[in-house]
Amino acid sequence: MAAPQDGPWLDGAAGRLVRPYTISNGRTRPSTSMDLLTHVMATGATPLGYLGPEHSQALDLCAQPTSVAEIAGHLKLPAGVTKVLLSDLVDCQAITTKPPTFHDNPTDRSLLEAVLDGLRRQL
């Protein structure tokens, strides 16, 4: 059985009752560039126009800086569909995006070699 907060969109036996491409109106590309590690946060602005229930749920999840991947997981939607929904919210200035920041150099040769050595030990 679906959880009460899932509403009519999920059924315990059948799964999602609305196909992801329906949620994004058939769009597959977001209007704003973002990856899974991009952080999004609500601006406090009220979105103008109609937003679907998934938009509202995504906006609620953006009260604190949250990654695109986390939002997709909470919404139980594919990342591509989530990016389209989030880009709609960016377009209406309801959220802002911030690319991920790395405190260390992620391409540091010694770090990459250490990861490779660890993977080799696992095999």
Coordinates of N, CA and C in Angstrom, one line a residue:
M1 N 0.8 -1.2 0.0 CA 0.0 0.0 0.0 C 0.9 1.2 0.0
A2 N 0.5 2.3 -0.7 CA 1.2 3.5 -0.8 C 1.1 4.3 0.5
A3 N 2.1 5.1 0.8 CA 2.1 5.9 2.0 C 1.1 7.0 1.8
P4 N 0.4 7.5 2.9 CA -0.6 8.6 2.7 C -0.1 9.8 2.0
Q5 N 1.2 10.2 2.3 CA 1.7 11.4 1.7 C 2.0 11.2 0.1
D6 N 2.0 10.0 -0.4 CA 2.2 9.8 -1.8 C 0.9 10.1 -2.6
G7 N -0.2 10.2 -1.9 CA -1.4 10.6 -2.6 C -1.8 9.7 -3.8
P8 N -2.5 10.2 -4.8 CA -3.0 9.3 -5.8 C -1.9 9.0 -6.9
W9 N -0.7 9.5 -6.7 CA 0.4 9.3 -7.7 C 1.0 8.0 -7.6
L10 N 1.0 7.3 -6.4 CA 1.6 6.0 -6.3 C 0.6 5.0 -5.7
D11 N 0.7 3.8 -6.2 CA -0.1 2.7 -5.8 C 0.8 1.6 -5.3
G12 N 0.5 1.0 -4.1 CA 1.4 0.0 -3.6 C 1.7 -1.2 -4.5
A13 N 0.6 -1.6 -5.2 CA 0.8 -2.8 -6.1 C 1.2 -2.4 -7.5
A14 N 0.7 -1.3 -8.0 CA 1.0 -0.9 -9.4 C 2.2 0.0 -9.5
G15 N 2.6 0.6 -8.5 CA 3.7 1.6 -8.6 C 3.2 2.9 -9.0
R16 N 4.1 3.7 -9.7 CA 3.8 5.1 -10.1 C 2.7 5.0 -11.1
L17 N 1.6 5.8 -10.9 CA 0.5 5.8 -11.8 C 0.6 6.8 -12.9
V18 N 1.5 7.7 -12.8 CA 1.8 8.7 -13.8 C 3.2 8.5 -14.3
R19 N 3.3 8.4 -15.6 CA 4.6 8.1 -16.2 C 5.5 9.4 -16.1
P20 N 6.8 9.2 -15.9 CA 7.7 10.3 -15.7 C 7.7 11.3 -16.8
Y21 N 7.5 10.9 -18.1 CA 7.5 11.8 -19.2 C 6.2 12.7 -19.1
T22 N 5.2 12.2 -18.4 CA 4.0 13.0 -18.3 C 4.3 14.2 -17.3
I23 N 5.0 13.8 -16.2 CA 5.3 14.8 -15.2 C 6.2 16.0 -15.8
S24 N 7.0 15.7 -16.7 CA 7.9 16.7 -17.3 C 7.3 17.2 -18.6
N25 N 6.1 16.9 -18.9 CA 5.4 17.3 -20.2 C 6.1 16.9 -21.4
G26 N 6.8 15.7 -21.3 CA 7.5 15.1 -22.5 C 8.9 15.7 -22.7
R27 N 9.2 16.7 -21.8 CA 10.6 17.3 -22.0 C 11.6 16.4 -21.4
T28 N 12.8 16.3 -22.1 CA 13.9 15.4 -21.6 C 15.1 16.2 -21.3
R29 N 15.1 17.5 -21.6 CA 16.3 18.3 -21.4 C 15.9 19.5 -20.5
P30 N 16.6 19.7 -19.4 CA 16.4 20.9 -18.5 C 16.8 22.2 -19.2
S31 N 16.2 23.3 -18.9 CA 16.6 24.6 -19.5 C 17.8 25.2 -18.7
T32 N 18.2 24.6 -17.6 CA 19.3 25.0 -16.8 C 20.3 23.9 -16.6
S33 N 21.5 24.2 -16.9 CA 22.5 23.1 -16.7 C 22.8 22.8 -15.3
M34 N 22.7 21.5 -14.9 CA 23.0 21.0 -13.6 C 23.3 19.5 -13.6
D35 N 24.1 19.1 -12.7 CA 24.4 17.7 -12.6 C 23.9 17.1 -11.3
L36 N 24.2 15.9 -11.0 CA 23.6 15.3 -9.8 C 24.1 15.9 -8.5
L37 N 25.3 16.5 -8.5 CA 25.9 17.1 -7.3 C 25.5 18.6 -7.1
T38 N 24.9 19.2 -8.1 CA 24.5 20.6 -8.0 C 23.6 20.7 -6.8
H39 N 23.8 21.8 -6.0 CA 22.9 22.1 -4.9 C 21.9 23.1 -5.3
V40 N 20.7 22.9 -4.9 CA 19.6 23.8 -5.2 C 19.0 24.3 -3.8
M41 N 18.5 25.5 -3.8 CA 17.9 26.1 -2.6 C 16.8 27.0 -2.9
A42 N 15.8 27.0 -2.2 CA 14.6 27.9 -2.4 C 15.0 29.3 -2.1
T43 N 14.5 30.2 -3.0 CA 14.8 31.7 -2.8 C 13.8 32.3 -1.9
G44 N 12.6 31.7 -1.7 CA 11.5 32.3 -1.0 C 10.5 33.0 -1.8
A45 N 10.9 33.2 -3.1 CA 9.9 33.8 -4.1 C 8.8 32.8 -4.4
T46 N 7.6 33.4 -4.6 CA 6.5 32.5 -4.9 C 6.5 32.3 -6.4
P47 N 6.4 31.0 -6.8 CA 6.4 30.8 -8.3 C 5.1 31.3 -8.9
L48 N 5.3 31.9 -10.1 CA 4.1 32.3 -10.8 C 3.6 31.2 -11.7
G49 N 2.3 31.1 -11.9 CA 1.8 30.1 -12.9 C 1.6 28.8 -12.2
Y50 N 1.0 27.9 -12.9 CA 0.7 26.6 -12.4 C 1.9 25.7 -12.3
L51 N 2.1 25.1 -11.2 CA 3.1 24.1 -11.0 C 2.4 22.8 -10.5
G52 N 2.9 21.7 -11.0 CA 2.4 20.4 -10.6 C 2.7 20.0 -9.2
P53 N 2.1 18.9 -8.7 CA 2.4 18.5 -7.3 C 3.9 18.1 -7.1
E54 N 4.6 17.6 -8.2 CA 6.0 17.3 -8.0 C 6.8 18.5 -7.9
H55 N 6.4 19.6 -8.6 CA 7.2 20.9 -8.4 C 7.1 21.4 -7.0
S56 N 5.9 21.3 -6.4 CA 5.7 21.7 -5.0 C 6.5 20.9 -4.1
Q57 N 6.5 19.5 -4.3 CA 7.3 18.7 -3.5 C 8.8 19.0 -3.6
A58 N 9.3 19.2 -4.8 CA 10.7 19.5 -5.0 C 11.0 20.9 -4.3
L59 N 10.1 21.8 -4.4 CA 10.4 23.1 -3.8 C 10.4 23.0 -2.3
D60 N 9.6 22.1 -1.7 CA 9.6 21.9 -0.2 C 11.0 21.3 0.2
L61 N 11.5 20.4 -0.7 CA 12.8 19.8 -0.4 C 14.0 20.7 -0.5
C62 N 13.8 21.9 -1.1 CA 14.8 22.9 -1.3 C 14.9 23.9 -0.2
A63 N 14.3 23.7 1.0 CA 14.4 24.7 2.0 C 15.8 24.8 2.5
Q64 N 16.6 23.8 2.5 CA 18.0 23.8 2.8 C 18.7 23.4 1.5
P65 N 20.0 23.8 1.3 CA 20.7 23.4 0.1 C 20.7 21.8 0.0
T66 N 20.2 21.4 -1.1 CA 20.1 19.9 -1.3 C 20.5 19.6 -2.7
S67 N 21.2 18.4 -2.9 CA 21.7 18.0 -4.2 C 20.5 17.5 -5.1
V68 N 20.7 17.6 -6.3 CA 19.8 17.1 -7.3 C 19.5 15.6 -7.1
A69 N 20.6 14.9 -6.8 CA 20.5 13.4 -6.6 C 19.5 13.2 -5.4
E70 N 19.7 13.9 -4.3 CA 18.9 13.7 -3.1 C 17.4 14.0 -3.4
I71 N 17.1 15.1 -4.2 CA 15.8 15.4 -4.5 C 15.1 14.3 -5.4
A72 N 15.9 13.8 -6.3 CA 15.4 12.7 -7.2 C 15.0 11.5 -6.4
G73 N 15.9 11.2 -5.4 CA 15.6 10.1 -4.5 C 14.3 10.3 -3.7
H74 N 14.2 11.4 -3.1 CA 13.0 11.7 -2.3 C 11.7 11.7 -3.2
L75 N 11.8 12.2 -4.4 CA 10.6 12.3 -5.3 C 10.4 10.9 -5.9
K76 N 11.4 10.0 -5.9 CA 11.3 8.7 -6.5 C 11.1 8.9 -8.0
L77 N 11.8 9.8 -8.6 CA 11.8 10.1 -10.0 C 13.2 10.0 -10.6
P78 N 13.3 9.6 -11.9 CA 14.6 9.6 -12.6 C 15.2 11.0 -12.5
A79 N 16.6 11.0 -12.5 CA 17.3 12.2 -12.4 C 17.0 13.2 -13.5
G80 N 16.8 12.7 -14.7 CA 16.5 13.5 -15.9 C 15.2 14.3 -15.7
V81 N 14.2 13.6 -15.2 CA 12.9 14.2 -15.0 C 13.0 15.3 -13.8
T82 N 13.8 14.9 -12.8 CA 14.0 15.8 -11.7 C 14.7 17.1 -12.1
K83 N 15.7 16.9 -13.0 CA 16.4 18.1 -13.5 C 15.4 19.0 -14.3
V84 N 14.5 18.5 -15.0 CA 13.5 19.3 -15.8 C 12.6 20.0 -14.8
L85 N 12.2 19.3 -13.8 CA 11.3 20.0 -12.8 C 12.0 21.1 -12.1
L86 N 13.3 20.8 -11.7 CA 14.1 21.9 -11.0 C 14.4 23.0 -11.9
S87 N 14.6 22.8 -13.2 CA 14.9 23.9 -14.1 C 13.7 24.8 -14.3
D88 N 12.5 24.2 -14.2 CA 11.2 25.0 -14.2 C 11.2 25.9 -13.0
L89 N 11.6 25.4 -11.9 CA 11.7 26.2 -10.6 C 12.7 27.3 -10.7
V90 N 13.9 27.0 -11.4 CA 14.9 28.0 -11.6 C 14.3 29.1 -12.5
D91 N 13.7 28.7 -13.6 CA 13.1 29.7 -14.6 C 12.1 30.6 -13.9
C92 N 11.4 30.2 -12.9 CA 10.4 31.1 -12.3 C 11.0 31.7 -11.0
Q93 N 12.3 31.6 -10.8 CA 13.1 32.2 -9.8 C 12.7 31.7 -8.4
A94 N 12.2 30.5 -8.3 CA 11.8 29.9 -7.0 C 13.0 29.3 -6.3
I95 N 14.0 28.8 -7.1 CA 15.2 28.2 -6.5 C 16.4 28.8 -7.2
T96 N 17.5 28.6 -6.6 CA 18.8 28.9 -7.2 C 19.7 27.7 -7.2
T97 N 20.6 27.6 -8.1 CA 21.5 26.5 -8.2 C 23.0 26.9 -7.8
K98 N 23.7 26.0 -7.3 CA 25.1 26.2 -7.0 C 25.9 25.0 -7.4
P99 N 26.9 25.1 -8.3 CA 27.7 23.9 -8.6 C 28.4 23.4 -7.4
P100 N 28.7 22.1 -7.4 CA 29.4 21.5 -6.3 C 30.8 22.1 -6.1
T101 N 31.2 22.2 -4.9 CA 32.6 22.7 -4.6 C 33.4 21.6 -4.0
F102 N 34.6 21.6 -4.4 CA 35.6 20.6 -3.9 C 36.7 21.4 -3.1
H103 N 36.9 21.0 -1.8 CA 37.9 21.7 -1.1 C 39.3 21.2 -1.5
D104 N 39.4 20.0 -1.9 CA 40.6 19.5 -2.4 C 40.5 19.4 -3.9
N105 N 41.7 19.3 -4.5 CA 41.7 19.1 -6.0 C 41.2 17.7 -6.3
P106 N 40.1 17.5 -7.0 CA 39.6 16.2 -7.2 C 40.4 15.4 -8.3
T107 N 41.2 16.1 -9.0 CA 42.1 15.5 -10.0 C 43.5 15.3 -9.5
D108 N 43.7 15.5 -8.2 CA 45.1 15.3 -7.7 C 45.6 13.9 -8.0
R109 N 46.7 13.8 -8.6 CA 47.3 12.5 -9.0 C 47.4 11.5 -7.9
S110 N 47.9 12.0 -6.7 CA 48.1 11.1 -5.6 C 46.7 10.5 -5.1
L111 N 45.7 11.4 -5.1 CA 44.4 10.9 -4.7 C 43.9 9.9 -5.6
L112 N 44.0 10.1 -6.9 CA 43.5 9.2 -7.9 C 44.3 7.8 -7.8
E113 N 45.6 7.9 -7.6 CA 46.4 6.7 -7.5 C 45.9 5.9 -6.2
A114 N 45.7 6.6 -5.1 CA 45.2 5.9 -3.9 C 43.9 5.2 -4.1
V115 N 43.0 5.9 -4.9 CA 41.7 5.2 -5.2 C 41.9 4.0 -6.0
L116 N 42.8 4.1 -7.1 CA 43.0 3.0 -7.9 C 43.7 1.8 -7.2
D117 N 44.6 2.1 -6.3 CA 45.2 1.1 -5.4 C 44.1 0.4 -4.6
G118 N 43.3 1.1 -4.0 CA 42.2 0.6 -3.2 C 41.3 -0.3 -4.0
L119 N 40.9 0.1 -5.2 CA 40.1 -0.7 -6.1 C 40.8 -2.0 -6.5
R120 N 42.1 -1.9 -6.8 CA 42.8 -3.1 -7.1 C 42.9 -4.1 -6.0
R121 N 43.0 -3.6 -4.7 CA 43.0 -4.5 -3.6 C 41.6 -5.2 -3.4
Q122 N 40.6 -4.6 -3.8 CA 39.2 -5.2 -3.7 C 39.0 -6.3 -4.7
L123 N 39.7 -6.2 -5.8 CA 39.5 -7.2 -6.9 C 40.3 -8.4 -6.6

